[in-house]
Amino acid sequence: MFQALLNKTKGDRWIWLIIILLSLISVMAVYSATGTLAYKKGEAVEKLLLTKHLIFVMMGIGMIYIAHLLDYRYYAGISKVLMIVTIPLLFYTLIFGTNLNDASRWVKIPVIGLTFQTSDLAKLALITFLARMLTKKQENIKNVKESFIPIMGSVCVVFVLIALANLSTALMLFGVSILLLIIGRISIKQIAIVCAGGFVLLLFVFFLGPRRKTYMSRINTFMHPEMQHSDKTFQADQAKIALATGGVFGKGPGNSTQRNFLPHPYSDFIFAIIIEEWGTVGGIVIMILYLVLLYRCIKIVTRAPKAFGALLAAGLSFSLTIQAFANMAVAVGLGPVTGVPLPLVSMGGTSMIFTSVAFGIILSVSRDVEENANALTKEEKEKVKNKIIIGEIPAIA
């Protein structure tokens, strides 16, 4: 049965293996981390959240399967529509969005009552749009009016709209955009202008934006934890305790104690819980999985026959791995506290769905690479057969 299911999947087998392993780790880690809710609110809440998470994990794998069967060129056609939808939606989120943790990042979906983070859609929309624009403008990529301004405009608008509510996500997306511009052959001078413009926008958001006090407080807390009140360093302190008590091999699955103290141990700080239960060895395994993912995606990029596929796979893979290492850096105290989830591991419905779509698109590009390689191989074999028939190559009995 497993072999039959495997035969129906296409694309890089290593990426499929990483998806399965991360999904299994996610279920185990979330099951353990939600124990704090059972402790505080009763077992019914724990079971409800775990069931909900399992449903989203299965939905995510289903989305990966569907997305990887679609031709990735299809996403070039809808990228413009996604941008047209995304920008007004980001405006709407800032003004009318659901406010959680002093930030308007979520929009409530009517009827079903679920909320989703619009920045997840914006990341997918901007990366696909940039890949399309950079491919389309390759013939006059150095032209400021026809190429640079439209590309720069889209990056800046999305950056500001996300940064006003979620600076960490905006900075990561801006970094991915710069990497795509470099791969897309934008001139160094123009990239320098983009970086300078981004820095000016960052200063505007940081010092004049509605969440400037929150951003400055988090930076001060990270840079000078000894000068802060204990309530400001509470999350970071509890995460450090989880890391310290985990040791090399951890306390064992389900034996975390810091899950009862850490805010959001099943989402933002799930990596700290993983290290507490599985030790440094478990944390290293997670890091290796994401590094292997990046390596396999780079191989896809270098072998992709079309520029759009290469740029699309590069942008999405950079986005996933940068987000993963940002989450892990926060958990181990190497960065200020942010609300960035660990891709395909943290609990979160819409994050899981959009992450799964990104994986599916990468696998779609990989599937196209494989099909082109197989077609080329068949063509080469046919040429060899023809040469044997006409006597150019001696046939081997």
mmCIF file of C-alpha atoms in Angstrom:
data_model
loop_
_atom_site.group_PDB
_atom_site.id
_atom_site.type_symbol
_atom_site.label_atom_id
_atom_site.label_comp_id
_atom_site.label_asym_id
_atom_site.label_seq_id
_atom_site.Cartn_x
_atom_site.Cartn_y
_atom_site.Cartn_z
ATOM 1 C CA MET A 1 0.000 0.000 0.000
ATOM 2 C CA PHE A 2 2.812 2.399 0.954
ATOM 3 C CA GLN A 3 4.685 1.552 -2.245
ATOM 4 C CA ALA A 4 1.540 2.151 -4.323
ATOM 5 C CA LEU A 5 1.069 5.532 -2.657
ATOM 6 C CA LEU A 6 4.738 6.383 -3.195
ATOM 7 C CA ASN A 7 4.446 5.546 -6.895
ATOM 8 C CA LYS A 8 1.675 8.151 -7.246
ATOM 9 C CA THR A 9 3.900 10.933 -5.927
ATOM 10 C CA LYS A 10 6.321 12.808 -8.136
ATOM 11 C CA GLY A 11 9.235 15.096 -7.441
ATOM 12 C CA ASP A 12 12.224 14.883 -5.144
ATOM 13 C CA ARG A 13 11.934 11.839 -2.861
ATOM 14 C CA TRP A 14 14.167 13.435 -0.212
ATOM 15 C CA ILE A 15 11.795 16.394 0.107
ATOM 16 C CA TRP A 16 8.859 13.996 0.471
ATOM 17 C CA LEU A 17 10.769 12.189 3.227
ATOM 18 C CA ILE A 18 11.479 15.491 5.012
ATOM 19 C CA ILE A 19 7.788 16.424 4.800
ATOM 20 C CA ILE A 20 6.739 13.103 6.366
ATOM 21 C CA LEU A 21 9.380 13.332 9.123
ATOM 22 C CA LEU A 22 8.524 16.949 10.009
ATOM 23 C CA SER A 23 4.811 16.085 10.069
ATOM 24 C CA LEU A 24 5.415 13.173 12.458
ATOM 25 C CA ILE A 25 7.632 15.348 14.662
ATOM 26 C CA SER A 26 4.925 18.019 14.626
ATOM 27 C CA VAL A 27 2.224 15.634 15.838
ATOM 28 C CA MET A 28 4.412 14.284 18.659
ATOM 29 C CA ALA A 29 5.673 17.729 19.732
ATOM 30 C CA VAL A 30 2.230 19.374 19.659
ATOM 31 C CA TYR A 31 0.714 16.445 21.559
ATOM 32 C CA SER A 32 3.300 16.930 24.281
ATOM 33 C CA ALA A 33 3.191 20.755 24.261
ATOM 34 C CA THR A 34 -0.607 20.928 24.605
ATOM 35 C CA GLY A 35 -0.252 19.101 27.912
ATOM 36 C CA THR A 36 -0.104 22.545 29.528
ATOM 37 C CA LEU A 37 -3.680 23.161 28.429
ATOM 38 C CA ALA A 38 -4.766 19.867 29.913
ATOM 39 C CA TYR A 39 -3.028 20.958 33.108
ATOM 40 C CA LYS A 40 -4.795 24.344 33.171
ATOM 41 C CA LYS A 41 -8.144 23.793 31.441
ATOM 42 C CA GLY A 42 -8.788 20.072 31.382
ATOM 43 C CA GLU A 43 -8.082 17.161 29.063
ATOM 44 C CA ALA A 44 -10.995 18.022 26.749
ATOM 45 C CA VAL A 45 -9.173 21.152 25.540
ATOM 46 C CA GLU A 46 -5.981 19.175 24.898
ATOM 47 C CA LYS A 47 -7.821 16.519 22.880
ATOM 48 C CA LEU A 48 -9.712 19.177 20.910
ATOM 49 C CA LEU A 49 -6.510 21.013 19.930
ATOM 50 C CA LEU A 50 -4.649 17.815 19.083
ATOM 51 C CA THR A 51 -7.543 16.616 16.902
ATOM 52 C CA LYS A 52 -7.654 20.020 15.205
ATOM 53 C CA HIS A 53 -3.892 19.887 14.609
ATOM 54 C CA LEU A 54 -4.106 16.353 13.166
ATOM 55 C CA ILE A 55 -6.813 17.518 10.771
ATOM 56 C CA PHE A 56 -4.656 20.420 9.582
ATOM 57 C CA VAL A 57 -1.600 18.153 9.195
ATOM 58 C CA MET A 58 -3.623 15.779 7.001
ATOM 59 C CA MET A 59 -5.087 18.717 5.076
ATOM 60 C CA GLY A 60 -1.547 20.053 4.609
ATOM 61 C CA ILE A 61 -0.275 16.775 3.165
ATOM 62 C CA GLY A 62 -3.334 16.723 0.901
ATOM 63 C CA MET A 63 -2.553 20.280 -0.262
ATOM 64 C CA ILE A 64 1.058 19.285 -0.967
ATOM 65 C CA TYR A 65 -0.129 16.351 -3.069
ATOM 66 C CA ILE A 66 -2.619 18.463 -5.062
ATOM 67 C CA ALA A 67 -0.206 21.373 -5.536
ATOM 68 C CA HIS A 68 2.632 19.112 -6.701
ATOM 69 C CA LEU A 69 0.416 17.586 -9.425
ATOM 70 C CA LEU A 70 -0.409 21.026 -10.886
ATOM 71 C CA ASP A 71 1.973 22.478 -13.448
ATOM 72 C CA TYR A 72 3.980 25.151 -11.632
ATOM 73 C CA ARG A 73 3.504 27.497 -14.637
ATOM 74 C CA TYR A 74 -0.107 27.777 -13.503
ATOM 75 C CA TYR A 75 1.076 29.867 -10.547
ATOM 76 C CA ALA A 76 2.561 32.457 -12.908
ATOM 77 C CA GLY A 77 -0.930 33.087 -14.241
ATOM 78 C CA ILE A 78 -2.513 33.615 -10.819
ATOM 79 C CA SER A 79 0.382 35.531 -9.221
ATOM 80 C CA LYS A 80 -0.966 38.881 -10.432
ATOM 81 C CA VAL A 81 -4.430 38.031 -9.118
ATOM 82 C CA LEU A 82 -2.906 37.020 -5.774
ATOM 83 C CA MET A 83 -1.159 40.385 -5.495
ATOM 84 C CA ILE A 84 -4.362 42.260 -6.385
ATOM 85 C CA VAL A 85 -6.168 40.377 -3.615
ATOM 86 C CA THR A 86 -3.327 40.486 -1.087
ATOM 87 C CA ILE A 87 -2.641 44.233 -0.924
ATOM 88 C CA PRO A 88 -6.248 45.292 -0.077
ATOM 89 C CA LEU A 89 -6.444 42.349 2.330
ATOM 90 C CA LEU A 90 -3.320 43.579 4.178
ATOM 91 C CA PHE A 91 -4.901 47.071 4.397
ATOM 92 C CA TYR A 92 -8.099 45.528 5.744
ATOM 93 C CA THR A 93 -6.149 43.500 8.317
ATOM 94 C CA LEU A 94 -4.384 46.604 9.663
ATOM 95 C CA ILE A 95 -7.652 48.481 10.125
ATOM 96 C CA PHE A 96 -10.283 45.810 10.865
ATOM 97 C CA GLY A 97 -8.207 42.713 11.656
ATOM 98 C CA THR A 98 -8.562 40.641 14.807
ATOM 99 C CA ASN A 99 -6.212 41.975 17.467
ATOM 100 C CA LEU A 100 -4.166 39.309 19.243
ATOM 101 C CA ASN A 101 -1.082 40.041 21.357
ATOM 102 C CA ASP A 102 -1.369 43.782 20.587
ATOM 103 C CA ALA A 103 -1.140 43.223 16.820
ATOM 104 C CA SER A 104 -3.695 43.149 14.008
ATOM 105 C CA ARG A 105 -2.339 40.257 11.955
ATOM 106 C CA TRP A 106 -5.404 38.055 11.597
ATOM 107 C CA VAL A 107 -8.635 38.187 9.640
ATOM 108 C CA LYS A 108 -11.654 36.197 10.717
ATOM 109 C CA ILE A 109 -13.245 34.103 7.982
ATOM 110 C CA PRO A 110 -17.033 34.585 7.975
ATOM 111 C CA VAL A 111 -19.383 31.679 8.734
ATOM 112 C CA ILE A 112 -16.684 29.199 9.888
ATOM 113 C CA GLY A 113 -15.208 31.665 12.390
ATOM 114 C CA LEU A 114 -11.561 30.670 11.824
ATOM 115 C CA THR A 115 -8.828 33.303 11.666
ATOM 116 C CA PHE A 116 -5.885 33.373 9.297
ATOM 117 C CA GLN A 117 -2.743 35.457 9.144
ATOM 118 C CA THR A 118 -2.763 37.488 5.932
ATOM 119 C CA SER A 119 1.045 37.723 5.887
ATOM 120 C CA ASP A 120 1.134 33.972 5.071
ATOM 121 C CA LEU A 121 -0.821 34.653 1.881
ATOM 122 C CA ALA A 122 1.288 37.766 1.193
ATOM 123 C CA LYS A 123 4.539 35.755 1.309
ATOM 124 C CA LEU A 124 3.257 33.283 -1.268
ATOM 125 C CA ALA A 125 1.797 36.063 -3.439
ATOM 126 C CA LEU A 126 4.934 38.242 -3.464
ATOM 127 C CA ILE A 127 7.351 35.384 -4.159
ATOM 128 C CA THR A 128 5.291 34.044 -7.087
ATOM 129 C CA PHE A 129 4.793 37.590 -8.413
ATOM 130 C CA LEU A 130 8.516 38.396 -8.216
ATOM 131 C CA ALA A 131 9.407 35.119 -9.934
ATOM 132 C CA ARG A 132 6.959 35.953 -12.732
ATOM 133 C CA MET A 133 8.104 39.576 -13.117
ATOM 134 C CA LEU A 134 11.814 38.726 -13.080
ATOM 135 C CA THR A 135 11.243 36.035 -15.716
ATOM 136 C CA LYS A 136 9.082 38.271 -17.879
ATOM 137 C CA LYS A 137 11.492 41.233 -17.720
ATOM 138 C CA GLN A 138 14.736 39.336 -18.392
ATOM 139 C CA GLU A 139 15.210 40.920 -21.839
ATOM 140 C CA ASN A 140 15.254 44.433 -20.364
ATOM 141 C CA ILE A 141 16.031 43.617 -16.743
ATOM 142 C CA LYS A 142 18.355 46.643 -16.391
ATOM 143 C CA ASN A 143 15.641 49.087 -17.498
ATOM 144 C CA VAL A 144 14.654 51.231 -14.510
ATOM 145 C CA LYS A 145 11.207 52.312 -15.729
ATOM 146 C CA GLU A 146 10.002 49.011 -17.180
ATOM 147 C CA SER A 147 11.581 46.550 -14.736
ATOM 148 C CA PHE A 148 13.033 48.081 -11.587
ATOM 149 C CA ILE A 149 10.178 50.389 -10.547
ATOM 150 C CA PRO A 150 7.333 47.798 -10.841
ATOM 151 C CA ILE A 151 9.405 45.168 -9.019
ATOM 152 C CA MET A 152 10.649 47.562 -6.340
ATOM 153 C CA GLY A 153 7.132 48.970 -5.880
ATOM 154 C CA SER A 154 5.579 45.578 -5.185
ATOM 155 C CA VAL A 155 8.300 44.676 -2.663
ATOM 156 C CA CYS A 156 8.054 47.989 -0.781
ATOM 157 C CA VAL A 157 4.245 48.070 -0.581
ATOM 158 C CA VAL A 158 4.012 44.519 0.790
ATOM 159 C CA PHE A 159 6.960 45.133 3.144
ATOM 160 C CA VAL A 160 5.382 48.217 4.737
ATOM 161 C CA LEU A 161 1.902 46.699 5.060
ATOM 162 C CA ILE A 162 3.273 43.593 6.797
ATOM 163 C CA ALA A 163 5.891 45.466 8.874
ATOM 164 C CA LEU A 164 3.306 47.730 10.501
ATOM 165 C CA ALA A 165 1.899 44.657 12.287
ATOM 166 C CA ASN A 166 4.657 42.018 11.990
ATOM 167 C CA LEU A 167 8.165 43.378 11.507
ATOM 168 C CA SER A 168 10.005 40.051 11.777
ATOM 169 C CA THR A 169 7.988 38.449 8.964
ATOM 170 C CA ALA A 170 8.396 41.572 6.829
ATOM 171 C CA LEU A 171 12.186 41.574 7.272
ATOM 172 C CA MET A 172 12.467 37.893 6.353
ATOM 173 C CA LEU A 173 10.311 38.412 3.258
ATOM 174 C CA PHE A 174 12.390 41.443 2.288
ATOM 175 C CA GLY A 175 15.562 39.343 2.607
ATOM 176 C CA VAL A 176 14.082 36.621 0.384
ATOM 177 C CA SER A 177 13.099 39.311 -2.145
ATOM 178 C CA ILE A 178 16.691 40.621 -2.248
ATOM 179 C CA LEU A 179 17.986 37.083 -2.873
ATOM 180 C CA LEU A 180 15.511 36.692 -5.729
ATOM 181 C CA LEU A 181 16.593 40.029 -7.227
ATOM 182 C CA ILE A 182 20.217 38.855 -7.161
ATOM 183 C CA ILE A 183 19.329 35.537 -8.822
ATOM 184 C CA GLY A 184 17.102 37.401 -11.289
ATOM 185 C CA ARG A 185 20.101 39.449 -12.540
ATOM 186 C CA ILE A 186 19.015 42.836 -11.182
ATOM 187 C CA SER A 187 22.097 45.090 -11.177
ATOM 188 C CA ILE A 188 24.087 45.547 -7.961
ATOM 189 C CA LYS A 189 23.450 49.297 -8.119
ATOM 190 C CA GLN A 190 19.689 48.778 -8.243
ATOM 191 C CA ILE A 191 19.839 46.194 -5.438
ATOM 192 C CA ALA A 192 21.775 48.734 -3.343
ATOM 193 C CA ILE A 193 18.970 51.235 -3.976
ATOM 194 C CA VAL A 194 16.419 48.602 -2.900
ATOM 195 C CA CYS A 195 18.364 47.941 0.314
ATOM 196 C CA ALA A 196 18.661 51.675 1.028
ATOM 197 C CA GLY A 197 14.941 52.117 0.413
ATOM 198 C CA GLY A 198 14.180 49.156 2.648
ATOM 199 C CA PHE A 199 16.345 50.640 5.406
ATOM 200 C CA VAL A 200 14.462 53.953 5.224
ATOM 201 C CA LEU A 201 11.128 52.118 5.391
ATOM 202 C CA LEU A 202 12.433 50.063 8.336
ATOM 203 C CA LEU A 203 13.330 53.245 10.233
ATOM 204 C CA PHE A 204 9.874 54.652 9.491
ATOM 205 C CA VAL A 205 8.123 51.531 10.791
ATOM 206 C CA PHE A 206 10.447 51.123 13.769
ATOM 207 C CA PHE A 207 10.271 54.702 15.047
ATOM 208 C CA LEU A 208 6.921 55.979 13.741
ATOM 209 C CA GLY A 209 4.807 52.836 13.288
ATOM 210 C CA PRO A 210 1.909 51.904 15.599
ATOM 211 C CA ARG A 211 3.942 49.088 17.247
ATOM 212 C CA ARG A 212 7.164 51.077 17.733
ATOM 213 C CA LYS A 213 7.029 50.649 21.540
ATOM 214 C CA THR A 214 6.704 46.870 21.196
ATOM 215 C CA TYR A 215 9.580 46.631 18.712
ATOM 216 C CA MET A 216 11.885 48.852 20.790
ATOM 217 C CA SER A 217 10.990 46.953 23.970
ATOM 218 C CA ARG A 218 11.840 43.587 22.371
ATOM 219 C CA ILE A 219 15.180 44.873 21.069
ATOM 220 C CA ASN A 220 16.075 46.385 24.461
ATOM 221 C CA THR A 221 15.064 43.184 26.233
ATOM 222 C CA PHE A 222 17.252 41.116 23.908
ATOM 223 C CA MET A 223 20.254 43.447 24.087
ATOM 224 C CA HIS A 224 20.033 44.177 27.839
ATOM 225 C CA PRO A 225 18.085 41.383 29.560
ATOM 226 C CA GLU A 226 19.705 42.105 32.928
ATOM 227 C CA MET A 227 18.170 45.604 32.976
ATOM 228 C CA GLN A 228 14.606 44.454 32.288
ATOM 229 C CA HIS A 229 11.785 43.396 34.571
ATOM 230 C CA SER A 230 11.312 39.633 34.843
ATOM 231 C CA ASP A 231 7.947 39.797 33.056
ATOM 232 C CA LYS A 232 9.626 41.147 29.909
ATOM 233 C CA THR A 233 12.200 38.352 29.803
ATOM 234 C CA PHE A 234 9.806 35.626 30.966
ATOM 235 C CA GLN A 235 9.450 33.827 27.613
ATOM 236 C CA ALA A 236 13.173 33.875 26.863
ATOM 237 C CA ASP A 237 14.030 32.760 30.417
ATOM 238 C CA GLN A 238 11.620 29.807 30.315
ATOM 239 C CA ALA A 239 12.966 28.757 26.909
ATOM 240 C CA LYS A 240 16.521 28.828 28.283
ATOM 241 C CA ILE A 241 15.456 26.656 31.202
ATOM 242 C CA ALA A 242 13.970 24.162 28.720
ATOM 243 C CA LEU A 243 17.243 24.083 26.781
ATOM 244 C CA ALA A 244 19.393 23.725 29.896
ATOM 245 C CA THR A 245 17.348 20.930 31.453
ATOM 246 C CA GLY A 246 17.073 19.027 28.165
ATOM 247 C CA GLY A 247 20.756 18.194 28.077
ATOM 248 C CA VAL A 248 22.209 16.083 25.289
ATOM 249 C CA PHE A 249 19.511 13.408 24.974
ATOM 250 C CA GLY A 250 16.545 15.121 26.638
ATOM 251 C CA LYS A 251 14.010 14.108 29.259
ATOM 252 C CA GLY A 252 12.097 11.877 26.867
ATOM 253 C CA PRO A 253 8.859 12.364 24.894
ATOM 254 C CA GLY A 254 6.034 13.820 26.976
ATOM 255 C CA ASN A 255 8.247 14.692 29.945
ATOM 256 C CA SER A 256 8.559 18.436 29.402
ATOM 257 C CA THR A 257 7.965 20.638 32.442
ATOM 258 C CA GLN A 258 8.485 24.017 30.773
ATOM 259 C CA ARG A 259 5.379 23.465 28.631
ATOM 260 C CA ASN A 260 3.484 24.432 31.790
ATOM 261 C CA PHE A 261 5.201 27.826 31.921
ATOM 262 C CA LEU A 262 6.142 28.826 28.367
ATOM 263 C CA PRO A 263 3.536 30.901 26.518
ATOM 264 C CA HIS A 264 2.609 29.212 23.237
ATOM 265 C CA PRO A 265 4.848 26.124 23.688
ATOM 266 C CA TYR A 266 3.053 24.433 20.780
ATOM 267 C CA SER A 267 3.735 27.234 18.268
ATOM 268 C CA ASP A 268 6.346 29.985 18.721
ATOM 269 C CA PHE A 269 8.523 28.054 21.216
ATOM 270 C CA ILE A 270 7.947 24.492 20.077
ATOM 271 C CA PHE A 271 11.664 24.100 19.267
ATOM 272 C CA ALA A 272 12.522 24.708 22.942
ATOM 273 C CA ILE A 273 10.094 21.949 23.957
ATOM 274 C CA ILE A 274 11.610 19.599 21.359
ATOM 275 C CA ILE A 275 15.114 20.190 22.770
ATOM 276 C CA GLU A 276 13.857 19.737 26.348
ATOM 277 C CA GLU A 277 12.328 16.350 25.468
ATOM 278 C CA TRP A 278 14.711 15.137 22.762
ATOM 279 C CA GLY A 279 17.840 16.968 23.826
ATOM 280 C CA THR A 280 20.499 18.689 21.755
ATOM 281 C CA VAL A 281 20.520 15.622 19.495
ATOM 282 C CA GLY A 282 16.845 16.192 18.633
ATOM 283 C CA GLY A 283 17.484 19.877 17.923
ATOM 284 C CA ILE A 284 20.391 19.024 15.618
ATOM 285 C CA VAL A 285 18.216 16.513 13.738
ATOM 286 C CA ILE A 286 15.612 19.242 13.116
ATOM 287 C CA MET A 287 18.318 21.613 11.855
ATOM 288 C CA ILE A 288 19.741 18.937 9.556
ATOM 289 C CA LEU A 289 16.293 18.284 8.055
ATOM 290 C CA TYR A 290 15.913 21.946 7.078
ATOM 291 C CA LEU A 291 19.486 22.111 5.749
ATOM 292 C CA VAL A 292 18.884 19.002 3.624
ATOM 293 C CA LEU A 293 15.665 20.620 2.399
ATOM 294 C CA LEU A 294 17.606 23.721 1.339
ATOM 295 C CA TYR A 295 20.278 21.582 -0.358
ATOM 296 C CA ARG A 296 17.701 19.551 -2.317
ATOM 297 C CA CYS A 297 15.888 22.744 -3.331
ATOM 298 C CA ILE A 298 19.135 24.311 -4.574
ATOM 299 C CA LYS A 299 19.673 21.210 -6.721
ATOM 300 C CA ILE A 300 16.172 21.705 -8.154
ATOM 301 C CA VAL A 301 16.957 25.379 -8.868
ATOM 302 C CA THR A 302 20.192 24.543 -10.707
ATOM 303 C CA ARG A 303 18.479 21.868 -12.832
ATOM 304 C CA ALA A 304 15.222 23.703 -13.588
ATOM 305 C CA PRO A 305 14.842 24.182 -17.371
ATOM 306 C CA LYS A 306 12.819 27.408 -17.057
ATOM 307 C CA ALA A 307 13.731 30.636 -15.260
ATOM 308 C CA PHE A 308 10.318 30.933 -13.627
ATOM 309 C CA GLY A 309 10.576 27.476 -12.067
ATOM 310 C CA ALA A 310 14.086 28.163 -10.782
ATOM 311 C CA LEU A 311 13.125 31.524 -9.258
ATOM 312 C CA LEU A 312 9.928 30.115 -7.767
ATOM 313 C CA ALA A 313 11.679 27.157 -6.115
ATOM 314 C CA ALA A 314 14.498 29.405 -4.884
ATOM 315 C CA GLY A 315 12.168 31.992 -3.367
ATOM 316 C CA LEU A 316 9.937 29.480 -1.593
ATOM 317 C CA SER A 317 12.822 27.360 -0.290
ATOM 318 C CA PHE A 318 14.689 30.429 1.016
ATOM 319 C CA SER A 319 11.474 31.621 2.693
ATOM 320 C CA LEU A 320 10.875 28.277 4.438
ATOM 321 C CA THR A 321 14.452 27.765 5.645
ATOM 322 C CA ILE A 322 15.008 31.369 6.764
ATOM 323 C CA GLN A 323 11.749 31.216 8.731
ATOM 324 C CA ALA A 324 12.770 27.887 10.280
ATOM 325 C CA PHE A 325 16.159 29.147 11.438
ATOM 326 C CA ALA A 326 14.627 32.419 12.687
ATOM 327 C CA ASN A 327 12.231 30.424 14.881
ATOM 328 C CA MET A 328 15.054 28.225 16.187
ATOM 329 C CA ALA A 329 17.284 31.255 16.814
ATOM 330 C CA VAL A 330 14.605 32.864 18.986
ATOM 331 C CA ALA A 331 14.073 29.626 20.926
ATOM 332 C CA VAL A 332 17.785 29.330 21.805
ATOM 333 C CA GLY A 333 18.187 33.029 22.634
ATOM 334 C CA LEU A 334 20.018 34.175 19.509
ATOM 335 C CA GLY A 335 17.341 36.693 18.530
ATOM 336 C CA PRO A 336 14.569 38.850 20.026
ATOM 337 C CA VAL A 337 11.189 37.235 20.614
ATOM 338 C CA THR A 338 9.015 37.097 17.489
ATOM 339 C CA GLY A 339 5.811 35.343 16.483
ATOM 340 C CA VAL A 340 7.342 33.271 13.684
ATOM 341 C CA PRO A 341 6.251 29.585 13.637
ATOM 342 C CA LEU A 342 8.476 26.621 12.776
ATOM 343 C CA PRO A 343 7.371 25.561 9.254
ATOM 344 C CA LEU A 344 5.387 22.314 9.157
ATOM 345 C CA VAL A 345 6.039 21.715 12.884
ATOM 346 C CA SER A 346 4.342 24.470 14.889
ATOM 347 C CA MET A 347 0.622 24.278 15.499
ATOM 348 C CA GLY A 348 -1.326 26.755 13.386
ATOM 349 C CA GLY A 349 -3.977 26.087 10.771
ATOM 350 C CA THR A 350 -3.399 28.684 8.072
ATOM 351 C CA SER A 351 0.361 28.626 8.558
ATOM 352 C CA MET A 352 0.293 24.861 7.990
ATOM 353 C CA ILE A 353 -1.852 25.223 4.835
ATOM 354 C CA PHE A 354 0.233 27.973 3.181
ATOM 355 C CA THR A 355 3.478 26.212 4.119
ATOM 356 C CA SER A 356 2.117 23.033 2.543
ATOM 357 C CA VAL A 357 1.214 24.885 -0.661
ATOM 358 C CA ALA A 358 4.793 26.210 -0.799
ATOM 359 C CA PHE A 359 6.160 22.666 -0.438
ATOM 360 C CA GLY A 360 3.748 21.474 -3.130
ATOM 361 C CA ILE A 361 4.911 24.162 -5.578
ATOM 362 C CA ILE A 362 8.565 23.256 -4.969
ATOM 363 C CA LEU A 363 7.723 19.601 -5.656
ATOM 364 C CA SER A 364 5.853 20.656 -8.804
ATOM 365 C CA VAL A 365 9.042 22.297 -10.099
ATOM 366 C CA SER A 366 10.974 19.165 -9.100
ATOM 367 C CA ARG A 367 8.463 16.994 -10.973
ATOM 368 C CA ASP A 368 8.985 19.104 -14.113
ATOM 369 C CA VAL A 369 12.770 18.731 -13.730
ATOM 370 C CA GLU A 370 12.416 14.943 -13.520
ATOM 371 C CA GLU A 371 10.060 14.759 -16.504
ATOM 372 C CA ASN A 372 12.421 16.873 -18.624
ATOM 373 C CA ALA A 373 15.378 14.701 -17.585
ATOM 374 C CA ASN A 374 13.454 11.513 -18.455
ATOM 375 C CA ALA A 375 12.355 12.953 -21.801
ATOM 376 C CA LEU A 376 15.936 13.943 -22.605
ATOM 377 C CA THR A 377 17.160 10.492 -21.665
ATOM 378 C CA LYS A 378 14.586 8.848 -23.962
ATOM 379 C CA GLU A 379 15.563 11.190 -26.790
ATOM 380 C CA GLU A 380 19.255 10.391 -26.335
ATOM 381 C CA LYS A 381 18.489 6.664 -26.313
ATOM 382 C CA GLU A 382 16.516 7.043 -29.531
ATOM 383 C CA LYS A 383 19.444 8.847 -31.163
ATOM 384 C CA VAL A 384 21.780 6.045 -30.113
ATOM 385 C CA LYS A 385 19.381 3.438 -31.568
ATOM 386 C CA ASN A 386 19.206 5.344 -34.852
ATOM 387 C CA LYS A 387 22.999 5.514 -35.031
ATOM 388 C CA ILE A 388 23.220 1.754 -34.461
ATOM 389 C CA ILE A 389 20.694 1.113 -37.241
ATOM 390 C CA ILE A 390 22.580 3.210 -39.801
ATOM 391 C CA GLY A 391 25.894 1.690 -38.741
ATOM 392 C CA GLU A 392 27.551 4.675 -37.080
ATOM 393 C CA ILE A 393 27.855 2.745 -33.781
ATOM 394 C CA PRO A 394 28.642 -0.986 -33.805
ATOM 395 C CA ALA A 395 25.877 -3.003 -32.175
ATOM 396 C CA ILE A 396 26.855 -5.062 -29.126
ATOM 397 C CA ALA A 397 25.517 -8.604 -29.166
#
